[in-house]
PDB file of C-alpha atoms in Angstrom:
ATOM      1  CA  MET A   1       0.000   0.000   0.000  1.00  0.00           C
ATOM      2  CA  ASN A   2       3.064   2.246  -0.282  1.00  0.00           C
ATOM      3  CA  ASN A   3       1.727   4.202  -3.264  1.00  0.00           C
ATOM      4  CA  VAL A   4      -1.597   5.299  -1.746  1.00  0.00           C
ATOM      5  CA  SER A   5      -0.345   8.190   0.406  1.00  0.00           C
ATOM      6  CA  SER A   6       1.107   9.950  -2.655  1.00  0.00           C
ATOM      7  CA  GLN A   7      -2.354  10.237  -4.234  1.00  0.00           C
ATOM      8  CA  VAL A   8      -3.300  13.354  -2.284  1.00  0.00           C
ATOM      9  CA  LYS A   9      -6.046  14.678  -4.577  1.00  0.00           C
ATOM     10  CA  ALA A  10      -7.757  11.313  -4.915  1.00  0.00           C
ATOM     11  CA  LEU A  11      -7.582  10.700  -1.169  1.00  0.00           C
ATOM     12  CA  ASN A  12      -9.024  14.124  -0.378  1.00  0.00           C
ATOM     13  CA  LEU A  13     -11.941  13.531  -2.737  1.00  0.00           C
ATOM     14  CA  PHE A  14     -12.773  10.157  -1.224  1.00  0.00           C
ATOM     15  CA  HIS A  15     -12.307  11.317   2.373  1.00  0.00           C
ATOM     16  CA  ARG A  16     -14.628  14.289   1.763  1.00  0.00           C
ATOM     17  CA  GLN A  17     -17.288  11.879   0.573  1.00  0.00           C
ATOM     18  CA  GLN A  18     -16.842   9.779   3.682  1.00  0.00           C
ATOM     19  CA  SER A  19     -17.063  12.799   5.977  1.00  0.00           C
ATOM     20  CA  LYS A  20     -20.391  13.760   4.374  1.00  0.00           C
ATOM     21  CA  ASN A  21     -21.716  10.178   4.326  1.00  0.00           C
ATOM     22  CA  ARG A  22     -21.973  10.350   0.557  1.00  0.00           C
ATOM     23  CA  VAL A  23     -20.004   7.288  -0.472  1.00  0.00           C
ATOM     24  CA  SER A  24     -20.993   6.366  -4.025  1.00  0.00           C
ATOM     25  CA  HIS A  25     -22.324   2.933  -4.930  1.00  0.00           C
ATOM     26  CA  ALA A  26     -19.757   2.663  -7.758  1.00  0.00           C
ATOM     27  CA  TYR A  27     -16.307   4.071  -8.493  1.00  0.00           C
ATOM     28  CA  LEU A  28     -14.044   3.947 -11.519  1.00  0.00           C
ATOM     29  CA  ILE A  29     -10.384   4.327 -10.550  1.00  0.00           C
ATOM     30  CA  VAL A  30      -8.232   5.400 -13.497  1.00  0.00           C
ATOM     31  CA  GLY A  31      -4.449   5.342 -13.418  1.00  0.00           C
ATOM     32  CA  ASP A  32      -1.243   3.878 -14.806  1.00  0.00           C
ATOM     33  CA  TYR A  33      -0.218   2.318 -11.513  1.00  0.00           C
ATOM     34  CA  GLY A  34      -1.414   1.697  -7.980  1.00  0.00           C
ATOM     35  CA  THR A  35      -5.105   1.350  -8.824  1.00  0.00           C
ATOM     36  CA  LEU A  36      -5.519  -1.928  -6.939  1.00  0.00           C
ATOM     37  CA  ASP A  37      -3.740  -0.620  -3.835  1.00  0.00           C
ATOM     38  CA  PHE A  38      -5.902   2.500  -3.877  1.00  0.00           C
ATOM     39  CA  SER A  39      -9.059   0.430  -4.335  1.00  0.00           C
ATOM     40  CA  LYS A  40      -8.128  -1.804  -1.407  1.00  0.00           C
ATOM     41  CA  TYR A  41      -7.551   1.283   0.709  1.00  0.00           C
ATOM     42  CA  MET A  42     -11.035   2.518  -0.193  1.00  0.00           C
ATOM     43  CA  ALA A  43     -12.509  -0.830   0.812  1.00  0.00           C
ATOM     44  CA  MET A  44     -10.628  -0.729   4.117  1.00  0.00           C
ATOM     45  CA  SER A  45     -11.848   2.823   4.723  1.00  0.00           C
ATOM     46  CA  MET A  46     -15.467   1.802   4.261  1.00  0.00           C
ATOM     47  CA  MET A  47     -15.145  -1.217   6.547  1.00  0.00           C
ATOM     48  CA  CYS A  48     -12.461  -0.217   9.086  1.00  0.00           C
ATOM     49  CA  CYS A  49     -13.404  -0.885  12.713  1.00  0.00           C
ATOM     50  CA  GLU A  50     -11.147   1.823  14.134  1.00  0.00           C
ATOM     51  CA  GLN A  51     -11.712   4.903  11.940  1.00  0.00           C
ATOM     52  CA  ASP A  52     -14.776   6.574  10.454  1.00  0.00           C
ATOM     53  CA  ILE A  53     -12.724   8.332   7.770  1.00  0.00           C
ATOM     54  CA  GLY A  54      -9.802   6.604   6.130  1.00  0.00           C
ATOM     55  CA  ALA A  55      -8.339   3.263   7.155  1.00  0.00           C
ATOM     56  CA  CYS A  56      -6.092   2.417  10.074  1.00  0.00           C
ATOM     57  CA  GLY A  57      -4.518  -0.396   8.069  1.00  0.00           C
ATOM     58  CA  SER A  58      -3.766  -2.428  11.179  1.00  0.00           C
ATOM     59  CA  CYS A  59      -7.085  -3.625  12.599  1.00  0.00           C
ATOM     60  CA  LEU A  60      -8.239  -7.160  11.870  1.00  0.00           C
ATOM     61  CA  THR A  61     -10.718  -5.978   9.234  1.00  0.00           C
ATOM     62  CA  CYS A  62      -8.108  -3.944   7.344  1.00  0.00           C
ATOM     63  CA  GLN A  63      -5.624  -6.800   7.482  1.00  0.00           C
ATOM     64  CA  ARG A  64      -8.175  -9.289   6.189  1.00  0.00           C
ATOM     65  CA  ILE A  65      -9.133  -7.005   3.314  1.00  0.00           C
ATOM     66  CA  ASN A  66      -5.484  -6.479   2.443  1.00  0.00           C
ATOM     67  CA  ASN A  67      -5.011 -10.256   2.492  1.00  0.00           C
ATOM     68  CA  GLU A  68      -8.216 -10.706   0.471  1.00  0.00           C
ATOM     69  CA  ASN A  69      -9.900 -13.051   2.938  1.00  0.00           C
ATOM     70  CA  HIS A  70     -12.789 -10.939   4.268  1.00  0.00           C
ATOM     71  CA  ALA A  71     -16.259 -12.391   3.679  1.00  0.00           C
ATOM     72  CA  ASP A  72     -17.744  -9.036   2.623  1.00  0.00           C
ATOM     73  CA  PHE A  73     -14.949  -8.267   0.174  1.00  0.00           C
ATOM     74  CA  ARG A  74     -14.232  -9.777  -3.239  1.00  0.00           C
ATOM     75  CA  ILE A  75     -11.831  -9.101  -6.113  1.00  0.00           C
ATOM     76  CA  LEU A  76     -12.191 -10.049  -9.774  1.00  0.00           C
ATOM     77  CA  SER A  77      -9.119  -9.443 -11.906  1.00  0.00           C
ATOM     78  CA  GLY A  78      -8.785  -8.996 -15.636  1.00  0.00           C
ATOM     79  CA  LYS A  79      -5.044  -8.588 -15.347  1.00  0.00           C
ATOM     80  CA  GLU A  80      -4.077 -12.030 -16.634  1.00  0.00           C
ATOM     81  CA  GLN A  81      -7.155 -13.066 -18.596  1.00  0.00           C
ATOM     82  CA  SER A  82     -10.515 -11.709 -19.694  1.00  0.00           C
ATOM     83  CA  ILE A  83     -13.310 -11.430 -17.152  1.00  0.00           C
ATOM     84  CA  LYS A  84     -16.192 -13.684 -18.158  1.00  0.00           C
ATOM     85  CA  LYS A  85     -19.939 -13.143 -17.839  1.00  0.00           C
ATOM     86  CA  SER A  86     -20.183 -16.173 -15.541  1.00  0.00           C
ATOM     87  CA  GLU A  87     -17.791 -14.500 -13.081  1.00  0.00           C
ATOM     88  CA  ILE A  88     -19.993 -11.400 -12.896  1.00  0.00           C
ATOM     89  CA  ILE A  89     -23.075 -13.551 -12.351  1.00  0.00           C
ATOM     90  CA  ASP A  90     -21.327 -15.501  -9.590  1.00  0.00           C
ATOM     91  CA  LEU A  91     -20.262 -12.226  -7.979  1.00  0.00           C
ATOM     92  CA  LYS A  92     -23.815 -10.878  -8.065  1.00  0.00           C
ATOM     93  CA  GLU A  93     -25.201 -14.074  -6.551  1.00  0.00           C
ATOM     94  CA  TYR A  94     -22.596 -13.982  -3.794  1.00  0.00           C
ATOM     95  CA  PHE A  95     -23.525 -10.435  -2.800  1.00  0.00           C
ATOM     96  CA  SER A  96     -27.249 -11.099  -3.077  1.00  0.00           C
ATOM     97  CA  GLN A  97     -26.923 -12.839   0.278  1.00  0.00           C
ATOM     98  CA  SER A  98     -27.188 -10.873   3.499  1.00  0.00           C
ATOM     99  CA  SER A  99     -24.042  -9.223   4.775  1.00  0.00           C
ATOM    100  CA  ILE A 100     -22.058 -12.030   6.355  1.00  0.00           C
ATOM    101  CA  GLU A 101     -20.189  -9.764   8.741  1.00  0.00           C
ATOM    102  CA  THR A 102     -21.075  -6.528  10.509  1.00  0.00           C
ATOM    103  CA  SER A 103     -18.872  -4.140   8.544  1.00  0.00           C
ATOM    104  CA  GLY A 104     -21.767  -2.053   7.221  1.00  0.00           C
ATOM    105  CA  HIS A 105     -20.560  -2.351   3.630  1.00  0.00           C
ATOM    106  CA  GLN A 106     -19.916  -5.057   1.113  1.00  0.00           C
ATOM    107  CA  VAL A 107     -17.269  -4.122  -1.422  1.00  0.00           C
ATOM    108  CA  TYR A 108     -16.073  -5.716  -4.631  1.00  0.00           C
ATOM    109  CA  ILE A 109     -13.184  -4.658  -6.838  1.00  0.00           C
ATOM    110  CA  ILE A 110     -12.973  -5.465 -10.532  1.00  0.00           C
ATOM    111  CA  GLU A 111      -9.365  -4.907 -11.547  1.00  0.00           C
ATOM    112  CA  ASP A 112      -8.740  -3.948 -15.198  1.00  0.00           C
ATOM    113  CA  VAL A 113     -12.449  -3.944 -15.942  1.00  0.00           C
ATOM    114  CA  ASP A 114     -11.694  -2.948 -19.535  1.00  0.00           C
ATOM    115  CA  ASN A 115     -10.447  -6.514 -20.012  1.00  0.00           C
ATOM    116  CA  ALA A 116     -13.938  -7.919 -19.521  1.00  0.00           C
ATOM    117  CA  THR A 117     -15.819  -9.492 -22.405  1.00  0.00           C
ATOM    118  CA  VAL A 118     -18.732  -7.579 -23.917  1.00  0.00           C
ATOM    119  CA  GLU A 119     -21.122 -10.052 -22.307  1.00  0.00           C
ATOM    120  CA  ALA A 120     -19.439  -9.548 -18.924  1.00  0.00           C
ATOM    121  CA  MET A 121     -19.653  -5.758 -19.233  1.00  0.00           C
ATOM    122  CA  ASN A 122     -23.352  -5.944 -20.074  1.00  0.00           C
ATOM    123  CA  SER A 123     -23.927  -8.188 -17.074  1.00  0.00           C
ATOM    124  CA  LEU A 124     -21.947  -5.780 -14.886  1.00  0.00           C
ATOM    125  CA  LEU A 125     -24.033  -2.896 -16.190  1.00  0.00           C
ATOM    126  CA  LYS A 126     -27.208  -4.592 -14.962  1.00  0.00           C
ATOM    127  CA  PHE A 127     -25.540  -5.141 -11.592  1.00  0.00           C
ATOM    128  CA  LEU A 128     -24.681  -1.429 -11.365  1.00  0.00           C
ATOM    129  CA  GLU A 129     -28.149  -0.345 -12.505  1.00  0.00           C
ATOM    130  CA  GLU A 130     -29.727  -2.162  -9.574  1.00  0.00           C
ATOM    131  CA  PRO A 131     -27.498  -1.434  -6.561  1.00  0.00           C
ATOM    132  CA  GLU A 132     -28.522  -3.351  -3.475  1.00  0.00           C
ATOM    133  CA  GLY A 133     -28.088  -2.098   0.080  1.00  0.00           C
ATOM    134  CA  ASP A 134     -24.563  -1.074   0.976  1.00  0.00           C
ATOM    135  CA  ILE A 135     -22.803  -2.888  -1.863  1.00  0.00           C
ATOM    136  CA  VAL A 136     -20.037  -0.732  -3.351  1.00  0.00           C
ATOM    137  CA  ALA A 137     -18.346  -1.463  -6.679  1.00  0.00           C
ATOM    138  CA  ILE A 138     -14.794  -0.289  -7.339  1.00  0.00           C
ATOM    139  CA  LEU A 139     -13.641  -0.727 -10.938  1.00  0.00           C
ATOM    140  CA  THR A 140     -10.101  -0.029 -12.114  1.00  0.00           C
ATOM    141  CA  THR A 141      -8.635   0.688 -15.532  1.00  0.00           C
ATOM    142  CA  ARG A 142      -5.664   2.294 -17.202  1.00  0.00           C
ATOM    143  CA  ASN A 143      -7.784   3.524 -20.094  1.00  0.00           C
ATOM    144  CA  GLU A 144     -11.265   4.748 -19.229  1.00  0.00           C
ATOM    145  CA  ASN A 145     -12.164   5.031 -22.922  1.00  0.00           C
ATOM    146  CA  ARG A 146     -12.118   1.239 -23.133  1.00  0.00           C
ATOM    147  CA  VAL A 147     -14.868   1.013 -20.524  1.00  0.00           C
ATOM    148  CA  LEU A 148     -18.466   1.165 -21.754  1.00  0.00           C
ATOM    149  CA  GLU A 149     -19.871   4.680 -21.542  1.00  0.00           C
ATOM    150  CA  THR A 150     -22.982   3.300 -19.859  1.00  0.00           C
ATOM    151  CA  ILE A 151     -20.789   1.840 -17.102  1.00  0.00           C
ATOM    152  CA  ARG A 152     -18.728   5.013 -16.738  1.00  0.00           C
ATOM    153  CA  SER A 153     -21.867   7.106 -16.392  1.00  0.00           C
ATOM    154  CA  ARG A 154     -22.887   5.079 -13.353  1.00  0.00           C
ATOM    155  CA  CYS A 155     -19.560   5.479 -11.583  1.00  0.00           C
ATOM    156  CA  LEU A 156     -17.800   8.305  -9.837  1.00  0.00           C
ATOM    157  CA  THR A 157     -14.478   8.511 -11.664  1.00  0.00           C
ATOM    158  CA  ILE A 158     -11.316   9.134  -9.654  1.00  0.00           C
ATOM    159  CA  HIS A 159      -8.113   9.791 -11.578  1.00  0.00           C
ATOM    160  CA  LEU A 160      -4.836   8.830  -9.928  1.00  0.00           C
ATOM    161  CA  GLU A 161      -1.770  10.932 -10.615  1.00  0.00           C
ATOM    162  CA  SER A 162       0.874   9.465 -12.877  1.00  0.00           C
ATOM    163  CA  MET A 163       4.061   8.273 -11.253  1.00  0.00           C
ATOM    164  CA  ASN A 164       6.910  10.732 -11.752  1.00  0.00           C
ATOM    165  CA  HIS A 165      10.584   9.794 -11.772  1.00  0.00           C
ATOM    166  CA  GLN A 166      11.013  10.723  -8.121  1.00  0.00           C
ATOM    167  CA  MET A 167       8.128   8.533  -6.985  1.00  0.00           C
ATOM    168  CA  LEU A 168       9.242   5.654  -9.183  1.00  0.00           C
ATOM    169  CA  PHE A 169      12.811   5.898  -7.862  1.00  0.00           C
ATOM    170  CA  ASP A 170      11.584   5.889  -4.251  1.00  0.00           C
ATOM    171  CA  VAL A 171       9.299   2.901  -4.802  1.00  0.00           C
ATOM    172  CA  ALA A 172      12.091   0.962  -6.536  1.00  0.00           C
ATOM    173  CA  CYS A 173      14.474   1.618  -3.647  1.00  0.00           C
ATOM    174  CA  GLU A 174      11.794   0.529  -1.162  1.00  0.00           C
ATOM    175  CA  GLN A 175      11.584  -2.748  -3.068  1.00  0.00           C
ATOM    176  CA  GLY A 176      15.298  -3.319  -2.501  1.00  0.00           C
ATOM    177  CA  ILE A 177      16.450  -2.460  -6.009  1.00  0.00           C
ATOM    178  CA  ASP A 178      20.005  -1.123  -6.104  1.00  0.00           C
ATOM    179  CA  PRO A 179      19.885   2.717  -6.143  1.00  0.00           C
ATOM    180  CA  ILE A 180      21.943   2.886  -9.340  1.00  0.00           C
ATOM    181  CA  ASP A 181      19.583   0.543 -11.178  1.00  0.00           C
ATOM    182  CA  ALA A 182      16.624   2.353  -9.599  1.00  0.00           C
ATOM    183  CA  TYR A 183      17.889   5.699 -10.897  1.00  0.00           C
ATOM    184  CA  LEU A 184      18.399   4.456 -14.443  1.00  0.00           C
ATOM    185  CA  LEU A 185      15.211   2.411 -14.634  1.00  0.00           C
ATOM    186  CA  SER A 186      13.078   5.180 -13.126  1.00  0.00           C
ATOM    187  CA  ARG A 187      14.118   7.365 -16.064  1.00  0.00           C
ATOM    188  CA  MET A 188      13.232   4.736 -18.656  1.00  0.00           C
ATOM    189  CA  ASN A 189       9.869   3.499 -17.359  1.00  0.00           C
ATOM    190  CA  GLN A 190       6.475   4.985 -16.586  1.00  0.00           C
ATOM    191  CA  ASN A 191       5.380   2.795 -13.679  1.00  0.00           C
ATOM    192  CA  SER A 192       6.493   0.145 -11.208  1.00  0.00           C
ATOM    193  CA  GLU A 193       5.114  -2.703 -13.275  1.00  0.00           C
ATOM    194  CA  GLU A 194       7.249  -1.773 -16.278  1.00  0.00           C
ATOM    195  CA  LEU A 195      10.293  -1.153 -14.085  1.00  0.00           C
ATOM    196  CA  ASN A 196      10.022  -4.510 -12.317  1.00  0.00           C
ATOM    197  CA  HIS A 197       9.602  -6.262 -15.637  1.00  0.00           C
ATOM    198  CA  GLN A 198      12.668  -4.614 -17.132  1.00  0.00           C
ATOM    199  CA  ILE A 199      15.009  -5.222 -14.202  1.00  0.00           C
ATOM    200  CA  ASN A 200      14.201  -8.948 -14.375  1.00  0.00           C
ATOM    201  CA  ASP A 201      14.609  -9.032 -18.134  1.00  0.00           C
ATOM    202  CA  ASP A 202      17.720 -10.575 -19.715  1.00  0.00           C
ATOM    203  CA  VAL A 203      18.040  -7.608 -22.083  1.00  0.00           C
ATOM    204  CA  TYR A 204      18.542  -5.158 -19.223  1.00  0.00           C
ATOM    205  CA  ARG A 205      20.787  -7.466 -17.217  1.00  0.00           C
ATOM    206  CA  GLU A 206      23.146  -8.090 -20.131  1.00  0.00           C
ATOM    207  CA  ALA A 207      23.193  -4.534 -21.466  1.00  0.00           C
ATOM    208  CA  SER A 208      23.650  -3.003 -18.003  1.00  0.00           C
ATOM    209  CA  SER A 209      26.478  -5.426 -17.198  1.00  0.00           C
ATOM    210  CA  ILE A 210      28.440  -4.201 -20.211  1.00  0.00           C
ATOM    211  CA  PHE A 211      27.400  -0.613 -19.511  1.00  0.00           C
ATOM    212  CA  PHE A 212      28.790  -0.593 -15.967  1.00  0.00           C
ATOM    213  CA  ASP A 213      32.082  -2.182 -17.078  1.00  0.00           C
ATOM    214  CA  VAL A 214      32.566   0.357 -19.866  1.00  0.00           C
ATOM    215  CA  LEU A 215      31.487   3.270 -17.659  1.00  0.00           C
ATOM    216  CA  GLU A 216      33.960   2.267 -14.957  1.00  0.00           C
ATOM    217  CA  SER A 217      36.780   2.251 -17.506  1.00  0.00           C
ATOM    218  CA  LEU A 218      35.762   5.630 -18.921  1.00  0.00           C
ATOM    219  CA  ASN A 219      35.600   7.053 -15.412  1.00  0.00           C
ATOM    220  CA  GLN A 220      39.224   5.991 -14.989  1.00  0.00           C
ATOM    221  CA  ARG A 221      39.942   7.530 -18.405  1.00  0.00           C
ATOM    222  CA  ASP A 222      41.024   4.058 -19.506  1.00  0.00           C
ATOM    223  CA  TYR A 223      39.340   4.169 -22.896  1.00  0.00           C
ATOM    224  CA  LEU A 224      41.350   1.183 -24.167  1.00  0.00           C
ATOM    225  CA  SER A 225      39.782  -1.093 -21.548  1.00  0.00           C
ATOM    226  CA  ALA A 226      36.374   0.335 -22.420  1.00  0.00           C
ATOM    227  CA  ILE A 227      36.944  -0.486 -26.079  1.00  0.00           C
ATOM    228  CA  LEU A 228      38.200  -3.971 -25.229  1.00  0.00           C
ATOM    229  CA  THR A 229      35.041  -4.663 -23.233  1.00  0.00           C
ATOM    230  CA  LEU A 230      32.855  -3.511 -26.121  1.00  0.00           C
ATOM    231  CA  GLN A 231      34.713  -5.626 -28.661  1.00  0.00           C
ATOM    232  CA  VAL A 232      34.965  -8.770 -26.546  1.00  0.00           C
ATOM    233  CA  GLU A 233      31.454  -8.701 -25.079  1.00  0.00           C
ATOM    234  CA  GLY A 234      29.680  -7.115 -28.018  1.00  0.00           C
ATOM    235  CA  ILE A 235      31.426  -8.658 -31.008  1.00  0.00           C
ATOM    236  CA  LYS A 236      33.356 -11.757 -29.942  1.00  0.00           C
ATOM    237  CA  LYS A 237      30.780 -13.058 -27.428  1.00  0.00           C
ATOM    238  CA  LYS A 238      27.868 -11.566 -29.412  1.00  0.00           C
ATOM    239  CA  ARG A 239      26.114 -10.278 -26.280  1.00  0.00           C
ATOM    240  CA  LEU A 240      24.890  -7.119 -28.008  1.00  0.00           C
ATOM    241  CA  ASP A 241      22.074  -7.509 -30.493  1.00  0.00           C
ATOM    242  CA  ARG A 242      20.098  -4.525 -31.799  1.00  0.00           C
ATOM    243  CA  GLU A 243      17.772  -4.325 -28.770  1.00  0.00           C
ATOM    244  CA  ARG A 244      20.615  -4.560 -26.259  1.00  0.00           C
ATOM    245  CA  LEU A 245      22.748  -2.036 -28.113  1.00  0.00           C
ATOM    246  CA  VAL A 246      19.906   0.497 -28.144  1.00  0.00           C
ATOM    247  CA  LEU A 247      19.476   0.002 -24.406  1.00  0.00           C
ATOM    248  CA  LEU A 248      23.232   0.309 -23.860  1.00  0.00           C
ATOM    249  CA  PHE A 249      23.238   3.688 -25.593  1.00  0.00           C
ATOM    250  CA  GLU A 250      20.178   4.793 -23.602  1.00  0.00           C
ATOM    251  CA  LEU A 251      22.039   3.983 -20.382  1.00  0.00           C
ATOM    252  CA  PHE A 252      25.051   5.977 -21.556  1.00  0.00           C
ATOM    253  CA  GLU A 253      22.756   8.837 -22.535  1.00  0.00           C
ATOM    254  CA  LEU A 254      21.310   8.933 -19.018  1.00  0.00           C
ATOM    255  CA  SER A 255      24.685   8.736 -17.301  1.00  0.00           C
ATOM    256  CA  PHE A 256      26.344  11.393 -19.443  1.00  0.00           C
ATOM    257  CA  SER A 257      23.469  13.877 -19.231  1.00  0.00           C
ATOM    258  CA  LEU A 258      22.927  13.242 -15.521  1.00  0.00           C
ATOM    259  CA  GLN A 259      20.197  15.722 -14.839  1.00  0.00           C
ATOM    260  CA  GLY A 260      17.966  15.469 -11.801  1.00  0.00           C
ATOM    261  CA  GLN A 261      18.241  15.315  -8.082  1.00  0.00           C
ATOM    262  CA  HIS A 262      19.522  11.745  -7.918  1.00  0.00           C
ATOM    263  CA  GLU A 263      22.840  12.427  -9.611  1.00  0.00           C
ATOM    264  CA  GLN A 264      24.557  11.334  -6.394  1.00  0.00           C
ATOM    265  CA  THR A 265      23.322   7.782  -6.908  1.00  0.00           C
ATOM    266  CA  ILE A 266      25.807   7.166  -9.694  1.00  0.00           C
ATOM    267  CA  GLN A 267      28.365   9.911  -9.164  1.00  0.00           C
ATOM    268  CA  VAL A 268      30.900   7.344  -7.925  1.00  0.00           C
ATOM    269  CA  GLN A 269      30.778   5.779 -11.393  1.00  0.00           C
ATOM    270  CA  THR A 270      31.189   9.142 -13.146  1.00  0.00           C
ATOM    271  CA  ASN A 271      33.016  11.419 -10.704  1.00  0.00           C
ATOM    272  CA  ARG A 272      36.133  11.648 -12.881  1.00  0.00           C
ATOM    273  CA  ILE A 273      34.271  12.304 -16.107  1.00  0.00           C
ATOM    274  CA  THR A 274      34.509  16.037 -16.732  1.00  0.00           C
ATOM    275  CA  ASN A 275      31.673  18.164 -18.067  1.00  0.00           C
ATOM    276  CA  GLU A 276      33.582  18.499 -21.318  1.00  0.00           C
ATOM    277  CA  ASP A 277      33.872  14.717 -21.504  1.00  0.00           C
ATOM    278  CA  ARG A 278      30.151  14.372 -20.876  1.00  0.00           C
ATOM    279  CA  ILE A 279      29.256  16.698 -23.725  1.00  0.00           C
ATOM    280  CA  HIS A 280      31.467  14.927 -26.249  1.00  0.00           C
ATOM    281  CA  LEU A 281      30.563  11.420 -25.106  1.00  0.00           C
ATOM    282  CA  LEU A 282      26.870  12.293 -25.214  1.00  0.00           C
ATOM    283  CA  GLN A 283      27.253  13.559 -28.780  1.00  0.00           C
ATOM    284  CA  ILE A 284      28.966  10.310 -29.785  1.00  0.00           C
ATOM    285  CA  VAL A 285      26.268   8.174 -28.172  1.00  0.00           C
ATOM    286  CA  LEU A 286      23.351  10.125 -29.671  1.00  0.00           C
ATOM    287  CA  SER A 287      24.905  10.080 -33.119  1.00  0.00           C
ATOM    288  CA  LEU A 288      25.440   6.319 -33.082  1.00  0.00           C
ATOM    289  CA  LYS A 289      22.071   5.616 -31.506  1.00  0.00           C
ATOM    290  CA  ASP A 290      20.360   7.373 -34.418  1.00  0.00           C
ATOM    291  CA  ARG A 291      22.110   5.004 -36.825  1.00  0.00           C
ATOM    292  CA  ILE A 292      20.643   1.857 -35.283  1.00  0.00           C
ATOM    293  CA  ARG A 293      17.954   0.742 -37.706  1.00  0.00           C
ATOM    294  CA  PRO A 294      16.408  -2.634 -38.530  1.00  0.00           C
ATOM    295  CA  GLY A 295      18.967  -4.689 -40.422  1.00  0.00           C
ATOM    296  CA  VAL A 296      21.929  -2.540 -39.382  1.00  0.00           C
ATOM    297  CA  ASN A 297      25.267  -4.299 -38.872  1.00  0.00           C
ATOM    298  CA  ILE A 298      25.670  -4.195 -35.086  1.00  0.00           C
ATOM    299  CA  ASN A 299      29.393  -4.951 -35.236  1.00  0.00           C
ATOM    300  CA  LEU A 300      29.964  -1.889 -37.413  1.00  0.00           C
ATOM    301  CA  ILE A 301      28.185   0.322 -34.872  1.00  0.00           C
ATOM    302  CA  ILE A 302      30.322  -1.105 -32.059  1.00  0.00           C
ATOM    303  CA  ASP A 303      33.493  -0.596 -34.107  1.00  0.00           C
ATOM    304  CA  GLN A 304      32.441   2.976 -34.862  1.00  0.00           C
ATOM    305  CA  PHE A 305      31.865   3.557 -31.151  1.00  0.00           C
ATOM    306  CA  ALA A 306      35.372   2.281 -30.440  1.00  0.00           C
ATOM    307  CA  TYR A 307      36.782   4.517 -33.180  1.00  0.00           C
ATOM    308  CA  GLU A 308      35.011   7.632 -31.858  1.00  0.00           C
ATOM    309  CA  LEU A 309      36.230   6.942 -28.315  1.00  0.00           C
ATOM    310  CA  THR A 310      39.793   6.492 -29.542  1.00  0.00           C
ATOM    311  CA  LYS A 311      39.688   9.675 -31.604  1.00  0.00           C
ATOM    312  CA  TYR A 312      38.315  11.717 -28.715  1.00  0.00           C
ATOM    313  CA  TYR A 313      40.681  10.512 -25.997  1.00  0.00           C
ATOM    314  CA  GLN A 314      43.794  10.582 -28.180  1.00  0.00           C
ATOM    315  CA  ASN A 315      43.142  14.225 -29.008  1.00  0.00           C
ATOM    316  CA  LEU A 316      42.929  15.310 -25.370  1.00  0.00           C
TER     317      LEU A 316
END
């Protein structure tokens, strides 16, 4: 639930509703990340035993909702596969029973509702058109335009703020990702899901391994070792295909431009690279990156990189 507190506007809107006893019977939560966490927080807030507004997060009810084992709380997810009509019908039948516990509300979340079949959406629409008692629906999506207009019109829409680089960096560090990787990946991805996918991807692992070796050599102004690494790893061992080479240049681009408040996270790797070096190295990287096209000879690009490094450092 680490991302919820950063959604100040969305929290204020929901808390105001709670304070006025005007909780809607249906919500549509729109955002690139954190929609499920925010939806769970809303469910906790409506059922928390300790607080009237917001959720304590620690009472038995909150813990059970967070662990998804509360009798008055259900989640359907379209994250991995489409939501079927039968699942909506089963959900409706489940909540047609009397409240099993004494929470005052029954809440269901449909994650990635836009990934429901047409039949499922039509069935959901009927469910929303006939709200029963204190049943609250919380639907989530990244793209509200993919949700039926008739469903949207029956929901109060809450937009979550996009994750900026600072937030993404902080979340990555909280997850135990090395600060250097967190810095680089937070500049190349839009949300935690993408970042976590990339850091576990072979493309990033292999490209970043070569990147750090070359960067360390350049920081020591040992351009010959940098070139040797590129030629051995990239050409002889064939560890750099087109995708990995593009990523390698993107990593160099980030390290040589080094703008932003987290420069200190990788300054040890670049503390001996002068501003003049940065400018020239960035120009080399951008020029070569633009030449990477489908069908390009990767070895020629690597050789050209080695040539440009040699020419620059020999002329110092």
